[in-house]
PDB file of C-alpha atoms in Angstrom:
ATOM      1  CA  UNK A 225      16.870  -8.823  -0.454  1.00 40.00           C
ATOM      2  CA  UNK A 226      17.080 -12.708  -0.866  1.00 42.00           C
ATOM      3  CA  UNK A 227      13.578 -13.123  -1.491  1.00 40.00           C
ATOM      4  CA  UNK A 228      14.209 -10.217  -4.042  1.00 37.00           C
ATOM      5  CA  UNK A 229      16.883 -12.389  -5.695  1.00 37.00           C
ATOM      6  CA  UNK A 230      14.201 -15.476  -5.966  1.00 38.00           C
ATOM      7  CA  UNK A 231      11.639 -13.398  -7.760  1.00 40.00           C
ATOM      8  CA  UNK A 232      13.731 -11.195  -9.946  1.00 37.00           C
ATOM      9  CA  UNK A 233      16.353 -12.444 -12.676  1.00 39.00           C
ATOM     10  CA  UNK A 234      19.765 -11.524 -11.212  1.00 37.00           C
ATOM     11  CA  UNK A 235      20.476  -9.274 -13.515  1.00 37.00           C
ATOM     12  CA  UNK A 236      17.618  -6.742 -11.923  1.00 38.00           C
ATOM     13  CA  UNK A 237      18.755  -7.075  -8.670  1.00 37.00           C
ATOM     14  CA  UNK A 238      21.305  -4.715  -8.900  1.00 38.00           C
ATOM     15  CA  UNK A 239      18.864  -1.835 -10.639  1.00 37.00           C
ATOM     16  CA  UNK A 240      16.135  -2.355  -7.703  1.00 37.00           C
ATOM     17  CA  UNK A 241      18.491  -2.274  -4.946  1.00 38.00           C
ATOM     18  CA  UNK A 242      20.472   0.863  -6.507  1.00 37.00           C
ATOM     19  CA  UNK A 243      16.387   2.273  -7.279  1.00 41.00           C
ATOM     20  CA  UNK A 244      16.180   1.849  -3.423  1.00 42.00           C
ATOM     21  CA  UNK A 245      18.857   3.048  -2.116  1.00 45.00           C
ATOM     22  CA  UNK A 246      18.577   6.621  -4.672  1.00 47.00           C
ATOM     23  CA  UNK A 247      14.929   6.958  -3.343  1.00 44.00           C
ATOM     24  CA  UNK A 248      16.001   6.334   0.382  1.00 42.00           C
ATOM     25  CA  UNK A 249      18.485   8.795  -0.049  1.00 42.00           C
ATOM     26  CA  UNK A 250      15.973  11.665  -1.671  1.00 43.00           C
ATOM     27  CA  UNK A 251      13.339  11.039   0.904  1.00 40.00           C
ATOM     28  CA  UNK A 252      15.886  11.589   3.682  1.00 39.00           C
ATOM     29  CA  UNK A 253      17.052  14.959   1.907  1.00 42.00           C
ATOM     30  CA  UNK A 254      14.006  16.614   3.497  1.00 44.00           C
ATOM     31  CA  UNK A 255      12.147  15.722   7.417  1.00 46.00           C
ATOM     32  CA  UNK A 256       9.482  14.025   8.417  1.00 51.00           C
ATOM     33  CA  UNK A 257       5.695  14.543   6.486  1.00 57.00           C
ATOM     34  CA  UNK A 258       6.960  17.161   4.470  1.00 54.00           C
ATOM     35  CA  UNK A 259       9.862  14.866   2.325  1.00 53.00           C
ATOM     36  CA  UNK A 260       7.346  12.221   2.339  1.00 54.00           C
ATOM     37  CA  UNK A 261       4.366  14.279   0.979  1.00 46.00           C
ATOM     38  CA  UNK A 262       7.000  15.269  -1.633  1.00 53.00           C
ATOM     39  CA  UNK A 263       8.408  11.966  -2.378  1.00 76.00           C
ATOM     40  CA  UNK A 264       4.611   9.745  -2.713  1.00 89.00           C
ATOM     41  CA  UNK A 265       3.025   8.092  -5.654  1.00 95.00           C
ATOM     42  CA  UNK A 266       1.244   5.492  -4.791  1.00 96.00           C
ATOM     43  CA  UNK A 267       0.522   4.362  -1.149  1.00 96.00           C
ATOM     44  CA  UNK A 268       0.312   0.882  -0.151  1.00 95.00           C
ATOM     45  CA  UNK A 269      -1.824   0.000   2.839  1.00 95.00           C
ATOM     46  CA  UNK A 270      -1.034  -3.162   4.622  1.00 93.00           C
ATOM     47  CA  UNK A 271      -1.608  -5.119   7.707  1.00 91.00           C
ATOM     48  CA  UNK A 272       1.862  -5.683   8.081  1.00 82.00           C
ATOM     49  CA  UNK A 273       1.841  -9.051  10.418  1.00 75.00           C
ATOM     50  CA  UNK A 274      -0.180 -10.245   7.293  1.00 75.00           C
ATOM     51  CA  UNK A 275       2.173  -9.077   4.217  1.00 74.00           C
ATOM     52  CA  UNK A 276       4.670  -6.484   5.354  1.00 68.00           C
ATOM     53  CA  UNK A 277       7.099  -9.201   4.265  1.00 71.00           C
ATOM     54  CA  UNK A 278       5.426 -10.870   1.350  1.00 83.00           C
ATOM     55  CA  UNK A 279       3.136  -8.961  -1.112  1.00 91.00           C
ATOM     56  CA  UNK A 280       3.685  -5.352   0.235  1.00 91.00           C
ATOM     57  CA  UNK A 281       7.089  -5.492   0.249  1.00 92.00           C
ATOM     58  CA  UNK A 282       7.520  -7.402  -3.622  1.00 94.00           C
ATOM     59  CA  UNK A 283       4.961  -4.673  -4.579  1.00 95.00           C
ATOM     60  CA  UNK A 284       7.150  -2.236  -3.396  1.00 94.00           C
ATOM     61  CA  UNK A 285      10.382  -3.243  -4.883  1.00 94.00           C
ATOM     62  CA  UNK A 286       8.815  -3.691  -8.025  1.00 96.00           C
ATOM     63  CA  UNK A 287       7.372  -0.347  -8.235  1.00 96.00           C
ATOM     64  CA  UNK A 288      10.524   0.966  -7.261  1.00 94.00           C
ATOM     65  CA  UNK A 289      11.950  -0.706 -10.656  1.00 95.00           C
ATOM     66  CA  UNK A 290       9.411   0.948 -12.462  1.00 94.00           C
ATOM     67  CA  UNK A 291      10.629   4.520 -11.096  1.00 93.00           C
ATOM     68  CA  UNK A 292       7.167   5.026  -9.532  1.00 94.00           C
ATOM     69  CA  UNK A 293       7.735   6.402  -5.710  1.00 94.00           C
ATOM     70  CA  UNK A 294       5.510   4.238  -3.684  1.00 95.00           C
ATOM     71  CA  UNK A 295       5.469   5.188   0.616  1.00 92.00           C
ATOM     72  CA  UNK A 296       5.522   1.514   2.472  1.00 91.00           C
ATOM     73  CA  UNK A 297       6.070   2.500   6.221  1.00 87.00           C
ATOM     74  CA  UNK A 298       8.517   0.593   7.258  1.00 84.00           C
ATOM     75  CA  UNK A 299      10.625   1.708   3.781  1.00 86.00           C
ATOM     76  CA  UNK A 300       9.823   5.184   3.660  1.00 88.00           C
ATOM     77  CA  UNK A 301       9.299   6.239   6.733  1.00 87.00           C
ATOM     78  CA  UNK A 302      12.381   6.725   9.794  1.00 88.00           C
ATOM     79  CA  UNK A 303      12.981   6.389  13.359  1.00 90.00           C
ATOM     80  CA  UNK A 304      11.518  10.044  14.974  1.00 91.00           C
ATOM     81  CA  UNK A 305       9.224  10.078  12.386  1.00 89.00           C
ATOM     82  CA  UNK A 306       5.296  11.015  13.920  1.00 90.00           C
ATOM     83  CA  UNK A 307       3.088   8.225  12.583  1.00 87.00           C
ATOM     84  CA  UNK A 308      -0.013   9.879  11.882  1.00 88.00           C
ATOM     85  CA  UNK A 309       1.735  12.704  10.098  1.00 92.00           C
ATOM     86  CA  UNK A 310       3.790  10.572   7.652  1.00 91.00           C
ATOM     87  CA  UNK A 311       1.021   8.324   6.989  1.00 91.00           C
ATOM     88  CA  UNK A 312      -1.591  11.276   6.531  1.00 93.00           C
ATOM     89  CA  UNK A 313       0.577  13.646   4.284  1.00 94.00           C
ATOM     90  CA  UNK A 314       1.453  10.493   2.573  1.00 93.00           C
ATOM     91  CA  UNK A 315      -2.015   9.856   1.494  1.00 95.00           C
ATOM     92  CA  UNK A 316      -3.041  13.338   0.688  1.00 94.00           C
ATOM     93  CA  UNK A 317      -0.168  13.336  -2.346  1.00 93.00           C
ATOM     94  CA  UNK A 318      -0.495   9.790  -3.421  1.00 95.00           C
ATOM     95  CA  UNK A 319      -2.336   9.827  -6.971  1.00 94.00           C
ATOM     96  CA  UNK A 320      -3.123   5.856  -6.437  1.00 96.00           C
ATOM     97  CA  UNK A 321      -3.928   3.682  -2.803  1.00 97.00           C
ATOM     98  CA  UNK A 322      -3.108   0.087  -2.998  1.00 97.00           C
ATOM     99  CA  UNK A 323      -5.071  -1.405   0.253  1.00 97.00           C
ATOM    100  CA  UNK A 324      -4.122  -5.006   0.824  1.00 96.00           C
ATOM    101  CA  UNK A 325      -6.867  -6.350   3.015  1.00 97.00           C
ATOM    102  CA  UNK A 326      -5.914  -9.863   4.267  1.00 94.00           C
ATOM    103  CA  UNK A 327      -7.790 -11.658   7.182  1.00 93.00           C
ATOM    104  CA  UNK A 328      -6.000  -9.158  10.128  1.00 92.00           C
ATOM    105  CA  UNK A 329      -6.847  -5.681   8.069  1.00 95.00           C
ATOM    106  CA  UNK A 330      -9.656  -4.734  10.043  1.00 93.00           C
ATOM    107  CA  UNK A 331      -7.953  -5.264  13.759  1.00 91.00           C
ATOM    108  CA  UNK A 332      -5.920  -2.631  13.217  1.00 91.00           C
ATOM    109  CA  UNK A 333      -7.381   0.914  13.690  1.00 91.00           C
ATOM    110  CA  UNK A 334      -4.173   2.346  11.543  1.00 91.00           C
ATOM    111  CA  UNK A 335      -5.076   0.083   8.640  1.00 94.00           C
ATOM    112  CA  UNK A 336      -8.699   1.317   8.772  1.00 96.00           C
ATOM    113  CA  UNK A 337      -7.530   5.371   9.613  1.00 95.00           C
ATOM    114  CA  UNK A 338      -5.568   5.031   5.952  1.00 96.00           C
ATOM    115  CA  UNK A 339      -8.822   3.469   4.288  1.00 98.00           C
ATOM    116  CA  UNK A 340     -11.172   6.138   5.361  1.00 97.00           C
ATOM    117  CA  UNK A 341      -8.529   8.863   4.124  1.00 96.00           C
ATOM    118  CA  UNK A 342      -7.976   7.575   1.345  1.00 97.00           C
ATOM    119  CA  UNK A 343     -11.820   7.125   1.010  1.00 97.00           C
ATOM    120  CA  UNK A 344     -12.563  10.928   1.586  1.00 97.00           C
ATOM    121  CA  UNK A 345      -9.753  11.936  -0.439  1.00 96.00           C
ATOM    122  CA  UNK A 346     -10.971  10.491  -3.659  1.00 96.00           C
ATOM    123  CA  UNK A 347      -8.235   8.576  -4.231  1.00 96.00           C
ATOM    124  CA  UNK A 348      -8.121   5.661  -6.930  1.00 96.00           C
ATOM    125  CA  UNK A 349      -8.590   2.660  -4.785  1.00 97.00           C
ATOM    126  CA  UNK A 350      -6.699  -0.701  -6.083  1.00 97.00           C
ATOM    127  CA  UNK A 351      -8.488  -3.361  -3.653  1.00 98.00           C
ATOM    128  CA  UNK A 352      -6.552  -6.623  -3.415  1.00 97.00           C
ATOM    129  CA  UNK A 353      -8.020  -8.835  -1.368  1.00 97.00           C
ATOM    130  CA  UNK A 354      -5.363 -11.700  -0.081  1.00 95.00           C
ATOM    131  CA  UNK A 355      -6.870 -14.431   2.324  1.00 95.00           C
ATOM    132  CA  UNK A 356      -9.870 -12.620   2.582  1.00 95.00           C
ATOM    133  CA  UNK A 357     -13.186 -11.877   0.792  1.00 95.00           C
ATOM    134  CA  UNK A 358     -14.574  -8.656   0.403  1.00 95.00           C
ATOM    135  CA  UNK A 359     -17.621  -9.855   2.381  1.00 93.00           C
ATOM    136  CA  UNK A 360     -15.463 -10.293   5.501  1.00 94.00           C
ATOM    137  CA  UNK A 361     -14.344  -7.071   6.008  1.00 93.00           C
ATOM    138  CA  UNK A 362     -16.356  -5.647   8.862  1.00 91.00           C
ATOM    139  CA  UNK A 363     -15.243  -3.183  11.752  1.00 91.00           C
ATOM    140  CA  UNK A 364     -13.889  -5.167  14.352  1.00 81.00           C
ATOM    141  CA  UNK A 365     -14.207  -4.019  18.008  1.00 78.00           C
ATOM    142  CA  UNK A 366     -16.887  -1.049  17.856  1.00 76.00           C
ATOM    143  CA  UNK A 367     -16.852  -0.021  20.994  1.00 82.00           C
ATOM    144  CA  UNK A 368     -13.300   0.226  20.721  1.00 86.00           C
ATOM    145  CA  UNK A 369     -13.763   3.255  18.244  1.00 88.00           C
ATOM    146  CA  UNK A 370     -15.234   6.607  18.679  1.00 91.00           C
ATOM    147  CA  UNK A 371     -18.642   6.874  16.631  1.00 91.00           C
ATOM    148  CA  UNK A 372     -17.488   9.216  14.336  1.00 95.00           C
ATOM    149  CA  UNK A 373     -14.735   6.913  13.366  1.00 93.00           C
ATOM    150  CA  UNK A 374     -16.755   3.445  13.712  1.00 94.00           C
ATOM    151  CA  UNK A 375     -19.222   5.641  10.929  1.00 95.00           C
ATOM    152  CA  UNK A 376     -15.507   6.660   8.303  1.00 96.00           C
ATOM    153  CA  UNK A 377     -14.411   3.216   8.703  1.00 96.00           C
ATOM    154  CA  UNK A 378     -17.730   1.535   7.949  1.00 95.00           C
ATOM    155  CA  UNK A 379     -18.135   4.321   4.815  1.00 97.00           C
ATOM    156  CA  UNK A 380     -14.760   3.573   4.182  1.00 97.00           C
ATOM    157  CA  UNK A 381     -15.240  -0.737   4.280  1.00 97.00           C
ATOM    158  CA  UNK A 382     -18.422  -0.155   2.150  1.00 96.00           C
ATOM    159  CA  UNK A 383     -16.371   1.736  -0.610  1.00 96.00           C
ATOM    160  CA  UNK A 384     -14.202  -1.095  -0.848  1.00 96.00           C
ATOM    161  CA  UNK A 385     -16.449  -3.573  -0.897  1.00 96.00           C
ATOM    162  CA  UNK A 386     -18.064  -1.645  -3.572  1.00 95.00           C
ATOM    163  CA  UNK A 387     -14.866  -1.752  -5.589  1.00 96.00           C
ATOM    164  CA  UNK A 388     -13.665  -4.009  -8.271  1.00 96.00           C
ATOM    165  CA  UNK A 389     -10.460  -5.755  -7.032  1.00 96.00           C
ATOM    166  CA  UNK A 390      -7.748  -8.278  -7.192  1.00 97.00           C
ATOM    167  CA  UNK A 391      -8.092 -11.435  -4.939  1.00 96.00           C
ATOM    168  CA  UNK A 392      -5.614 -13.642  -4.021  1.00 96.00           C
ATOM    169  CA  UNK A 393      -5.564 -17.193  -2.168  1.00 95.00           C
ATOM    170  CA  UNK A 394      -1.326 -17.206  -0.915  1.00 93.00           C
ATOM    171  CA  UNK A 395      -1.559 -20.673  -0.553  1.00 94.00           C
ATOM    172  CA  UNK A 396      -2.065 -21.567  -4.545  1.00 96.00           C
ATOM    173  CA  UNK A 397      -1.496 -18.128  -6.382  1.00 94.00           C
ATOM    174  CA  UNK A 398       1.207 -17.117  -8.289  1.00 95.00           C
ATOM    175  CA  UNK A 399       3.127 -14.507  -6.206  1.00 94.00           C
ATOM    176  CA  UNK A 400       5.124 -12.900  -9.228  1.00 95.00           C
ATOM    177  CA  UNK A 401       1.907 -12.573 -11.437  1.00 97.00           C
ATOM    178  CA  UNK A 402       0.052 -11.060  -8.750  1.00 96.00           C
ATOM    179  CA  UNK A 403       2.647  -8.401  -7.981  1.00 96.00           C
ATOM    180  CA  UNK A 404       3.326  -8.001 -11.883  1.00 97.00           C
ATOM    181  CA  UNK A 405      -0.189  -7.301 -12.668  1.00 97.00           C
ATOM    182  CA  UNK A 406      -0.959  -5.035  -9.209  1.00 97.00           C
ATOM    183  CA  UNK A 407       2.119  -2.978 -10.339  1.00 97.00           C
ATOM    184  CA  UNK A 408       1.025  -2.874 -14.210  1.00 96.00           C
ATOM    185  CA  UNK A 409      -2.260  -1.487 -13.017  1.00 97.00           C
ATOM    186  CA  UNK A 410      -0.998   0.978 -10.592  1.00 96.00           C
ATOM    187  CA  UNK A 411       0.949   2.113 -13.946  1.00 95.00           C
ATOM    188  CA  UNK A 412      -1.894   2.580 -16.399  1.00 95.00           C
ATOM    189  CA  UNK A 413      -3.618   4.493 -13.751  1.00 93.00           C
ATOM    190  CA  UNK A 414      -1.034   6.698 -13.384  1.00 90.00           C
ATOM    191  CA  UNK A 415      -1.078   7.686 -17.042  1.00 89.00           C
ATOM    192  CA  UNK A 416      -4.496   8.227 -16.784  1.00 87.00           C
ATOM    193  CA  UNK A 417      -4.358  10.487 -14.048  1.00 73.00           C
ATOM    194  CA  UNK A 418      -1.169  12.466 -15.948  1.00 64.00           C
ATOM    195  CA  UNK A 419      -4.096  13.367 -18.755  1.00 51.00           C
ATOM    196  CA  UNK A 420      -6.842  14.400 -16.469  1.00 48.00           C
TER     197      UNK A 420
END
């Protein structure tokens, strides 16, 4: 919560922690996939060595503010809880998936398992692309992967590639604005998707 405090004028603090603690508190009311399929807006996608602690978790405090229910693992998610279930049912209600590719994305075969779902479930993509160019994002370590998923990830790689995104250099961009804006589009499409 200290970074929090740096980002934030004081006089939020108190409404984001209180936002977090309310939705913590609802999400535990039911168990496992099924109180997280209930409780999921927008899921953000992460390689969280990368941004867990930076840009993932700012985006997630600040769409907690805005009253949006976004599933971050290590926030939503609780000790017992089965991975792939959480993270699947988690993605199959989201109406929005925010996938923060930074230069470690593709090493991780959970990273690329939420792409591709989120890829075959239709799901408005929001591509931010920190440390990393959208040309860089290959499948790491093919042999390590069946060929059915080496073919979904690559699919899944493409479609982002082929969508219009943020990017973001973390050594001279403006933290704040980046989250502000991320969490200003995740809003509009949201609306959007109320009137479909």
């Amino acid at each position: 919560m200290a970074s929090l405090r740096r980002v934030l004028p004081t006089r939020l603090v108190p409404r984001v922690v209180m936002a977090s603690k309310e939705q913590a508190v609802a999400a535990r009311k039911g168990t496992g996939a099924d109180s997280v399929a209930r409780s999921c807006d927008v899921f953000i996608s992460h390689r969280g060595t990368d941004t867990k602690m930076t840009l993932a978790g700012l985006l997630y405090d600040r769409l907690v503010h805005h009253n949006v229910r976004p599933f971050l693992d290590n926030r939503t998610m609780e000790p017992g809880d089965k991975l792939y279930e959480c993270i699947d049912a988690g993605i199959l209600q989201c109406k929005v998936g925010v996938v923060i590719f930074s230069p470690r994305f593709c090493d991780s075969s959970f990273c690329l398992h939420e792409l591709a779902m989120m890829v075959e479930a239709k799901k408005k993509l929001i591509p931010i692309f920190c440390d990393v160019k959208p040309s860089e994002l290959l499948v790491l370590g093919a042999e390590s992967h069946s060929p059915e998923n080496l073919k979904r990830y690559s699919k899944a790689l493409q479609e982002a590639r082929d969508t219009v995104g943020l990017t973001f250099d973390s050594k001279t961009g403006n933290w704040s604005e980046l989250v502000s804006r991320t969490a200003n589009i995740v809003m509009k499409c949201m609306k959007q998707g109320k009137g479909r």
